[in-house]
Amino acid sequence: LFCISQISNLTGEMGPDFSAKTTVNSLTSQQLVRIHQLFRQAKFDDPSGNCLSPAGEYNLRLGIIKELHPDLVATHASSPQVFEGHPFIVEAGVSIGGKDVKQGLNIFRFANRIPLLFEQGADVITRTALKRINWSIYKINQQQDKIGVFVSIVSTKIPFKGTGKEYIGDDITEIADAVKSALKQCCIQLKSKIVKKLQAREQQDRKRNLNKYIPDVARTIMETLGELADESPPKRPRFDKEDEELLEKINSEEVTEMTFRDCLTQHVEQVDYEMALEYAMQSGVSEEPREAIY
């Protein structure tokens, strides 16, 4: 209905000498130029996509997990778009890691839910993944990581190239932009997960390094305090009451090297917890991160 009303408005802008029943042969050159200008300026909404049958983001994600068993996976489905009057939808998924996955980009292409197996090098999906996506800014190593790239294009007219219909041409700007946008959305989802994993790994390394030096630090503290406790009272410098009590506990072996080890271990745990809590507050996270459920 919206398109019909828009066409009626465009017809009205042509002037009183023009109507919907005007034949093409009767149009003047000025009217043809005016029609061309009006259609270039007119904005039409994208189609609803009800006539298309995409696989669905849930099924795409489920299929990736079932076949590759990846460590991380992200999916995205674009809204219906149009090229040359034909609606299309791009569904994309990107996975990291997995079973029997080679290092680098592993690209899987689909057109109307049918896998494309040949002529991969000239395909719009392959060219976009290789040349138009900067994987490094999403913390993904294009050469070393095991990357699975899944793109499914659904349309009433797939712009195949060649008689074999084995690949989709790279000359349709609307499709190329939609594929790039869908892959970027997947990469943005993965980046947040990768950053969290890297931060958790750094936190574990920092905690491991601190725990490694606890025995040496505890031994050094105990030796220093033991020397102070063994000194005779006249030579011993004056200490506060708490320090005196500590030295007396060392003399009575109420405080030992194991005591310092336990205290330092508890302190490392407490600092680690406080840093994690501070990060959560700064990030606006009130509870443990959870995987999105599809």
mmCIF file of C-alpha atoms in Angstrom:
data_model
loop_
_atom_site.group_PDB
_atom_site.id
_atom_site.type_symbol
_atom_site.label_atom_id
_atom_site.label_comp_id
_atom_site.label_asym_id
_atom_site.label_seq_id
_atom_site.Cartn_x
_atom_site.Cartn_y
_atom_site.Cartn_z
ATOM 1 C CA LEU A 1 0.000 0.000 0.000
ATOM 2 C CA PHE A 2 2.855 2.332 0.801
ATOM 3 C CA CYS A 3 4.422 1.754 -2.637
ATOM 4 C CA ILE A 4 1.078 2.358 -4.343
ATOM 5 C CA SER A 5 0.669 5.678 -2.532
ATOM 6 C CA GLN A 6 4.265 6.638 -3.423
ATOM 7 C CA ILE A 7 3.652 5.864 -7.096
ATOM 8 C CA SER A 8 0.476 7.950 -6.973
ATOM 9 C CA ASN A 9 2.473 10.856 -5.566
ATOM 10 C CA LEU A 10 5.106 10.478 -8.279
ATOM 11 C CA THR A 11 2.368 10.417 -10.922
ATOM 12 C CA GLY A 12 0.930 13.629 -9.486
ATOM 13 C CA GLU A 13 4.317 15.365 -9.683
ATOM 14 C CA MET A 14 4.459 14.705 -13.435
ATOM 15 C CA GLY A 15 1.795 17.333 -14.062
ATOM 16 C CA PRO A 16 -1.775 17.352 -15.393
ATOM 17 C CA ASP A 17 -0.754 15.981 -18.810
ATOM 18 C CA PHE A 18 0.436 12.714 -17.284
ATOM 19 C CA SER A 19 -1.653 9.910 -15.804
ATOM 20 C CA ALA A 20 -1.321 6.222 -14.962
ATOM 21 C CA LYS A 21 -2.970 5.360 -18.288
ATOM 22 C CA THR A 22 -0.463 7.323 -20.377
ATOM 23 C CA THR A 23 1.263 5.020 -22.866
ATOM 24 C CA VAL A 24 5.027 4.897 -23.228
ATOM 25 C CA ASN A 25 4.920 5.842 -26.912
ATOM 26 C CA SER A 26 3.190 9.114 -26.091
ATOM 27 C CA LEU A 27 5.815 10.297 -23.588
ATOM 28 C CA THR A 28 7.989 13.237 -24.560
ATOM 29 C CA SER A 29 11.717 13.423 -23.924
ATOM 30 C CA GLN A 30 11.119 15.963 -21.121
ATOM 31 C CA GLN A 31 8.672 13.594 -19.424
ATOM 32 C CA LEU A 32 11.125 10.703 -19.665
ATOM 33 C CA VAL A 33 13.874 12.802 -18.080
ATOM 34 C CA ARG A 34 11.460 13.883 -15.333
ATOM 35 C CA ILE A 35 10.436 10.270 -14.620
ATOM 36 C CA HIS A 36 14.100 9.274 -14.360
ATOM 37 C CA GLN A 37 14.794 12.124 -11.906
ATOM 38 C CA LEU A 38 11.781 11.312 -9.753
ATOM 39 C CA PHE A 39 12.675 7.624 -9.443
ATOM 40 C CA ARG A 40 16.260 8.488 -8.499
ATOM 41 C CA GLN A 41 14.997 10.745 -5.708
ATOM 42 C CA ALA A 42 12.264 8.411 -4.460
ATOM 43 C CA LYS A 43 12.960 6.259 -1.402
ATOM 44 C CA PHE A 44 11.238 2.880 -1.178
ATOM 45 C CA ASP A 45 11.190 0.724 1.933
ATOM 46 C CA ASP A 46 12.994 -2.603 1.915
ATOM 47 C CA PRO A 47 10.750 -5.620 1.286
ATOM 48 C CA SER A 48 9.370 -7.637 4.186
ATOM 49 C CA GLY A 49 11.164 -10.830 3.211
ATOM 50 C CA ASN A 50 8.098 -12.967 3.856
ATOM 51 C CA CYS A 51 8.597 -14.664 0.503
ATOM 52 C CA LEU A 52 12.057 -15.940 1.523
ATOM 53 C CA SER A 53 12.910 -19.120 3.447
ATOM 54 C CA PRO A 54 16.162 -18.556 5.365
ATOM 55 C CA ALA A 55 17.688 -21.314 7.485
ATOM 56 C CA GLY A 56 17.341 -19.211 10.616
ATOM 57 C CA GLU A 57 20.004 -17.959 12.986
ATOM 58 C CA TYR A 58 19.230 -20.674 15.542
ATOM 59 C CA ASN A 59 19.612 -23.497 13.013
ATOM 60 C CA LEU A 60 22.804 -21.970 11.630
ATOM 61 C CA ARG A 61 24.354 -21.768 15.085
ATOM 62 C CA LEU A 62 23.196 -25.283 15.957
ATOM 63 C CA GLY A 63 24.692 -26.664 12.734
ATOM 64 C CA ILE A 64 28.066 -24.994 13.365
ATOM 65 C CA ILE A 65 28.244 -26.370 16.897
ATOM 66 C CA LYS A 66 27.229 -29.854 15.756
ATOM 67 C CA GLU A 67 29.718 -30.105 12.895
ATOM 68 C CA LEU A 68 32.789 -28.224 14.170
ATOM 69 C CA HIS A 69 32.486 -28.244 17.997
ATOM 70 C CA PRO A 70 34.091 -24.772 18.191
ATOM 71 C CA ASP A 71 35.342 -22.966 21.267
ATOM 72 C CA LEU A 72 33.474 -19.777 20.348
ATOM 73 C CA VAL A 73 30.705 -19.093 17.861
ATOM 74 C CA ALA A 74 28.674 -16.034 16.843
ATOM 75 C CA THR A 75 25.835 -15.682 14.345
ATOM 76 C CA HIS A 76 23.923 -12.829 12.742
ATOM 77 C CA ALA A 77 20.990 -12.530 10.328
ATOM 78 C CA SER A 78 20.531 -9.306 8.363
ATOM 79 C CA SER A 79 17.216 -7.625 7.801
ATOM 80 C CA PRO A 80 15.656 -8.094 4.331
ATOM 81 C CA GLN A 81 17.340 -5.956 1.674
ATOM 82 C CA VAL A 82 16.872 -5.580 -2.054
ATOM 83 C CA PHE A 83 18.945 -5.532 -5.237
ATOM 84 C CA GLU A 84 17.492 -4.957 -8.700
ATOM 85 C CA GLY A 85 14.030 -5.342 -7.219
ATOM 86 C CA HIS A 86 14.743 -8.754 -5.650
ATOM 87 C CA PRO A 87 14.717 -9.157 -1.849
ATOM 88 C CA PHE A 88 17.531 -11.027 -0.124
ATOM 89 C CA ILE A 89 18.701 -11.963 3.380
ATOM 90 C CA VAL A 90 22.265 -12.692 4.474
ATOM 91 C CA GLU A 91 22.869 -15.066 7.389
ATOM 92 C CA ALA A 92 26.411 -15.332 8.724
ATOM 93 C CA GLY A 93 28.283 -17.240 11.392
ATOM 94 C CA VAL A 94 31.903 -17.105 12.565
ATOM 95 C CA SER A 95 33.491 -19.739 14.814
ATOM 96 C CA ILE A 96 36.872 -19.997 16.535
ATOM 97 C CA GLY A 97 38.554 -23.356 17.124
ATOM 98 C CA GLY A 98 36.869 -26.685 16.717
ATOM 99 C CA LYS A 99 37.388 -30.288 15.747
ATOM 100 C CA ASP A 100 39.204 -31.095 12.488
ATOM 101 C CA VAL A 101 39.382 -27.407 11.525
ATOM 102 C CA LYS A 102 42.451 -26.141 9.671
ATOM 103 C CA GLN A 103 44.322 -23.005 10.680
ATOM 104 C CA GLY A 104 43.246 -19.864 8.856
ATOM 105 C CA LEU A 105 39.942 -19.134 7.163
ATOM 106 C CA ASN A 106 37.637 -22.068 6.465
ATOM 107 C CA ILE A 107 34.822 -20.662 4.315
ATOM 108 C CA PHE A 108 31.464 -22.379 3.844
ATOM 109 C CA ARG A 109 29.035 -20.842 1.309
ATOM 110 C CA PHE A 110 25.331 -21.387 0.868
ATOM 111 C CA ALA A 111 22.787 -20.043 -1.618
ATOM 112 C CA ASN A 112 19.126 -20.638 -0.817
ATOM 113 C CA ARG A 113 20.309 -23.188 1.788
ATOM 114 C CA ILE A 114 22.253 -25.181 -0.833
ATOM 115 C CA PRO A 115 26.041 -25.488 -0.282
ATOM 116 C CA LEU A 116 28.322 -24.089 -2.981
ATOM 117 C CA LEU A 117 31.357 -26.343 -3.424
ATOM 118 C CA PHE A 118 33.266 -25.015 -6.445
ATOM 119 C CA GLU A 119 34.685 -21.755 -7.835
ATOM 120 C CA GLN A 120 35.295 -20.453 -4.322
ATOM 121 C CA GLY A 121 38.042 -17.971 -5.198
ATOM 122 C CA ALA A 122 35.829 -15.651 -7.259
ATOM 123 C CA ASP A 123 32.841 -15.775 -4.892
ATOM 124 C CA VAL A 124 31.674 -12.614 -3.124
ATOM 125 C CA ILE A 125 31.764 -14.394 0.253
ATOM 126 C CA THR A 126 35.391 -15.507 -0.149
ATOM 127 C CA ARG A 127 36.554 -12.127 -1.436
ATOM 128 C CA THR A 128 34.806 -10.325 1.412
ATOM 129 C CA ALA A 129 36.250 -12.609 4.105
ATOM 130 C CA LEU A 130 39.777 -12.395 2.695
ATOM 131 C CA LYS A 131 40.026 -8.758 1.612
ATOM 132 C CA ARG A 132 37.340 -6.678 3.315
ATOM 133 C CA ILE A 133 37.463 -7.898 6.925
ATOM 134 C CA ASN A 134 40.325 -6.773 9.170
ATOM 135 C CA TRP A 135 40.346 -9.749 11.538
ATOM 136 C CA SER A 136 43.144 -8.405 13.745
ATOM 137 C CA ILE A 137 41.051 -5.552 15.164
ATOM 138 C CA TYR A 138 38.679 -8.179 16.549
ATOM 139 C CA LYS A 139 41.553 -10.013 18.338
ATOM 140 C CA ILE A 140 41.438 -12.807 15.732
ATOM 141 C CA ASN A 141 44.635 -14.069 14.103
ATOM 142 C CA GLN A 142 43.790 -14.805 10.486
ATOM 143 C CA GLN A 143 46.841 -17.032 9.985
ATOM 144 C CA GLN A 144 47.005 -19.036 13.238
ATOM 145 C CA ASP A 145 43.452 -19.242 14.585
ATOM 146 C CA LYS A 146 41.044 -21.878 13.333
ATOM 147 C CA ILE A 147 38.338 -19.646 11.856
ATOM 148 C CA GLY A 148 35.096 -20.969 10.415
ATOM 149 C CA VAL A 149 33.188 -18.530 8.178
ATOM 150 C CA PHE A 150 29.618 -19.454 7.256
ATOM 151 C CA VAL A 151 27.510 -17.256 4.975
ATOM 152 C CA SER A 152 24.091 -18.114 3.571
ATOM 153 C CA ILE A 153 22.436 -15.869 0.984
ATOM 154 C CA VAL A 154 18.702 -16.323 0.438
ATOM 155 C CA SER A 155 16.927 -14.486 -2.387
ATOM 156 C CA THR A 156 14.293 -14.820 -5.074
ATOM 157 C CA LYS A 157 17.138 -14.340 -7.552
ATOM 158 C CA ILE A 158 20.677 -15.424 -6.724
ATOM 159 C CA PRO A 159 23.123 -13.597 -9.049
ATOM 160 C CA PHE A 160 25.141 -16.665 -10.037
ATOM 161 C CA LYS A 161 28.027 -16.326 -12.455
ATOM 162 C CA GLY A 162 28.622 -18.893 -15.157
ATOM 163 C CA THR A 163 26.383 -21.645 -16.428
ATOM 164 C CA GLY A 164 27.315 -23.993 -13.581
ATOM 165 C CA LYS A 165 25.836 -21.669 -10.941
ATOM 166 C CA GLU A 166 28.685 -22.511 -8.584
ATOM 167 C CA TYR A 167 29.511 -19.041 -7.220
ATOM 168 C CA ILE A 168 27.914 -15.652 -6.616
ATOM 169 C CA GLY A 169 29.404 -12.685 -8.411
ATOM 170 C CA ASP A 170 31.303 -9.968 -6.579
ATOM 171 C CA ASP A 171 29.837 -7.187 -8.715
ATOM 172 C CA ILE A 172 26.587 -6.682 -6.762
ATOM 173 C CA THR A 173 27.364 -3.875 -4.313
ATOM 174 C CA GLU A 174 24.278 -4.452 -2.168
ATOM 175 C CA ILE A 175 25.118 -8.120 -1.567
ATOM 176 C CA ALA A 176 28.820 -7.458 -0.957
ATOM 177 C CA ASP A 177 27.987 -4.765 1.628
ATOM 178 C CA ALA A 178 25.423 -7.008 3.329
ATOM 179 C CA VAL A 179 27.913 -9.911 3.586
ATOM 180 C CA LYS A 180 30.582 -7.606 5.018
ATOM 181 C CA SER A 181 28.153 -6.124 7.545
ATOM 182 C CA ALA A 182 26.930 -9.547 8.695
ATOM 183 C CA LEU A 183 30.479 -10.861 9.191
ATOM 184 C CA LYS A 184 31.425 -7.711 11.106
ATOM 185 C CA GLN A 185 28.493 -8.184 13.456
ATOM 186 C CA CYS A 186 29.689 -11.728 14.175
ATOM 187 C CA CYS A 187 33.238 -10.497 14.782
ATOM 188 C CA ILE A 188 32.019 -7.834 17.211
ATOM 189 C CA GLN A 189 30.244 -10.519 19.237
ATOM 190 C CA LEU A 190 33.364 -12.685 19.240
ATOM 191 C CA LYS A 191 35.654 -9.820 20.232
ATOM 192 C CA SER A 192 33.862 -9.281 23.550
ATOM 193 C CA LYS A 193 34.164 -13.008 24.339
ATOM 194 C CA ILE A 194 37.820 -13.150 23.306
ATOM 195 C CA VAL A 195 38.681 -10.097 25.414
ATOM 196 C CA LYS A 196 37.050 -11.692 28.458
ATOM 197 C CA LYS A 197 39.029 -14.897 27.921
ATOM 198 C CA LEU A 198 42.283 -12.947 27.554
ATOM 199 C CA GLN A 199 41.579 -10.993 30.728
ATOM 200 C CA ALA A 200 40.801 -14.195 32.621
ATOM 201 C CA ARG A 201 44.041 -15.745 31.337
ATOM 202 C CA GLU A 202 46.060 -12.679 32.388
ATOM 203 C CA GLN A 203 44.416 -12.798 35.788
ATOM 204 C CA GLN A 204 45.362 -16.470 36.209
ATOM 205 C CA ASP A 205 48.942 -15.785 35.102
ATOM 206 C CA ARG A 206 49.248 -12.882 37.533
ATOM 207 C CA LYS A 207 47.872 -15.005 40.364
ATOM 208 C CA ARG A 208 50.185 -17.894 39.450
ATOM 209 C CA ASN A 209 53.232 -15.596 39.456
ATOM 210 C CA LEU A 210 52.336 -14.150 42.847
ATOM 211 C CA ASN A 211 51.797 -17.602 44.347
ATOM 212 C CA LYS A 212 55.157 -18.720 42.973
ATOM 213 C CA TYR A 213 57.031 -16.177 45.116
ATOM 214 C CA ILE A 214 55.033 -16.734 48.314
ATOM 215 C CA PRO A 215 57.436 -19.410 49.776
ATOM 216 C CA ASP A 216 60.528 -17.206 49.223
ATOM 217 C CA VAL A 217 58.828 -14.112 50.625
ATOM 218 C CA ALA A 218 57.511 -15.992 53.665
ATOM 219 C CA ARG A 219 60.956 -17.499 54.342
ATOM 220 C CA THR A 220 62.643 -14.084 54.076
ATOM 221 C CA ILE A 221 60.134 -12.439 56.396
ATOM 222 C CA MET A 222 60.487 -15.240 58.916
ATOM 223 C CA GLU A 223 64.298 -15.050 58.878
ATOM 224 C CA THR A 224 64.274 -11.266 59.346
ATOM 225 C CA LEU A 225 61.764 -11.374 62.200
ATOM 226 C CA GLY A 226 63.585 -14.337 63.737
ATOM 227 C CA GLU A 227 66.825 -12.341 63.874
ATOM 228 C CA LEU A 228 65.001 -9.454 65.544
ATOM 229 C CA ALA A 229 63.368 -11.798 68.044
ATOM 230 C CA ASP A 230 66.744 -13.352 68.957
ATOM 231 C CA GLU A 231 68.342 -10.007 69.796
ATOM 232 C CA SER A 232 68.696 -9.172 73.462
ATOM 233 C CA PRO A 233 66.282 -6.550 74.794
ATOM 234 C CA PRO A 234 68.924 -3.801 75.343
ATOM 235 C CA LYS A 235 70.083 -3.948 71.723
ATOM 236 C CA ARG A 236 66.644 -4.422 70.317
ATOM 237 C CA PRO A 237 65.132 -1.189 68.946
ATOM 238 C CA ARG A 238 61.918 -0.031 70.496
ATOM 239 C CA PHE A 239 58.828 -1.401 68.754
ATOM 240 C CA ASP A 240 55.144 -0.760 69.000
ATOM 241 C CA LYS A 241 53.030 -3.000 71.145
ATOM 242 C CA GLU A 242 51.762 -4.997 68.171
ATOM 243 C CA ASP A 243 55.322 -5.556 66.897
ATOM 244 C CA GLU A 244 56.423 -6.730 70.311
ATOM 245 C CA GLU A 245 53.545 -9.190 70.430
ATOM 246 C CA LEU A 246 54.481 -10.504 66.997
ATOM 247 C CA LEU A 247 58.107 -11.074 68.025
ATOM 248 C CA GLU A 248 56.963 -12.875 71.170
ATOM 249 C CA LYS A 249 54.728 -15.157 69.060
ATOM 250 C CA ILE A 250 57.711 -15.926 66.850
ATOM 251 C CA ASN A 251 59.811 -16.845 69.874
ATOM 252 C CA SER A 252 57.050 -19.103 71.145
ATOM 253 C CA GLU A 253 56.639 -20.560 67.614
ATOM 254 C CA GLU A 254 53.012 -19.533 67.660
ATOM 255 C CA VAL A 255 53.781 -17.783 64.346
ATOM 256 C CA THR A 256 55.808 -19.817 61.849
ATOM 257 C CA GLU A 257 56.782 -19.673 58.196
ATOM 258 C CA MET A 258 53.609 -21.556 57.297
ATOM 259 C CA THR A 259 51.602 -18.825 59.007
ATOM 260 C CA PHE A 260 53.095 -16.212 56.683
ATOM 261 C CA ARG A 261 52.496 -18.452 53.678
ATOM 262 C CA ASP A 262 48.837 -18.834 54.585
ATOM 263 C CA CYS A 263 48.444 -15.095 55.179
ATOM 264 C CA LEU A 264 50.109 -14.197 51.866
ATOM 265 C CA THR A 265 47.997 -16.765 50.008
ATOM 266 C CA GLN A 266 44.822 -15.313 51.508
ATOM 267 C CA HIS A 267 45.987 -11.811 50.612
ATOM 268 C CA VAL A 268 46.584 -12.803 46.960
ATOM 269 C CA GLU A 269 43.117 -14.370 46.812
ATOM 270 C CA GLN A 270 41.544 -11.261 48.332
ATOM 271 C CA VAL A 271 43.355 -8.870 45.967
ATOM 272 C CA ASP A 272 42.394 -11.054 43.010
ATOM 273 C CA TYR A 273 38.747 -10.992 44.084
ATOM 274 C CA GLU A 274 38.760 -7.205 44.640
ATOM 275 C CA MET A 275 40.286 -6.574 41.204
ATOM 276 C CA ALA A 276 37.690 -8.804 39.568
ATOM 277 C CA LEU A 277 34.925 -7.021 41.474
ATOM 278 C CA GLU A 278 36.283 -3.608 40.465
ATOM 279 C CA TYR A 279 36.412 -4.678 36.815
ATOM 280 C CA ALA A 280 32.842 -5.947 37.017
ATOM 281 C CA MET A 281 31.643 -2.638 38.485
ATOM 282 C CA GLN A 282 33.452 -0.617 35.817
ATOM 283 C CA SER A 283 32.032 -2.837 33.079
ATOM 284 C CA GLY A 284 28.507 -2.614 34.459
ATOM 285 C CA VAL A 285 28.361 -6.344 35.141
ATOM 286 C CA SER A 286 26.437 -7.214 38.282
ATOM 287 C CA GLU A 287 26.828 -10.969 38.037
ATOM 288 C CA GLU A 288 28.902 -13.632 36.332
ATOM 289 C CA PRO A 289 29.024 -13.455 32.517
ATOM 290 C CA ARG A 290 26.631 -15.812 30.826
ATOM 291 C CA GLU A 291 26.542 -17.247 27.348
ATOM 292 C CA ALA A 292 23.669 -16.047 25.228
ATOM 293 C CA ILE A 293 21.011 -18.744 24.902
ATOM 294 C CA TYR A 294 19.551 -19.253 21.435
#
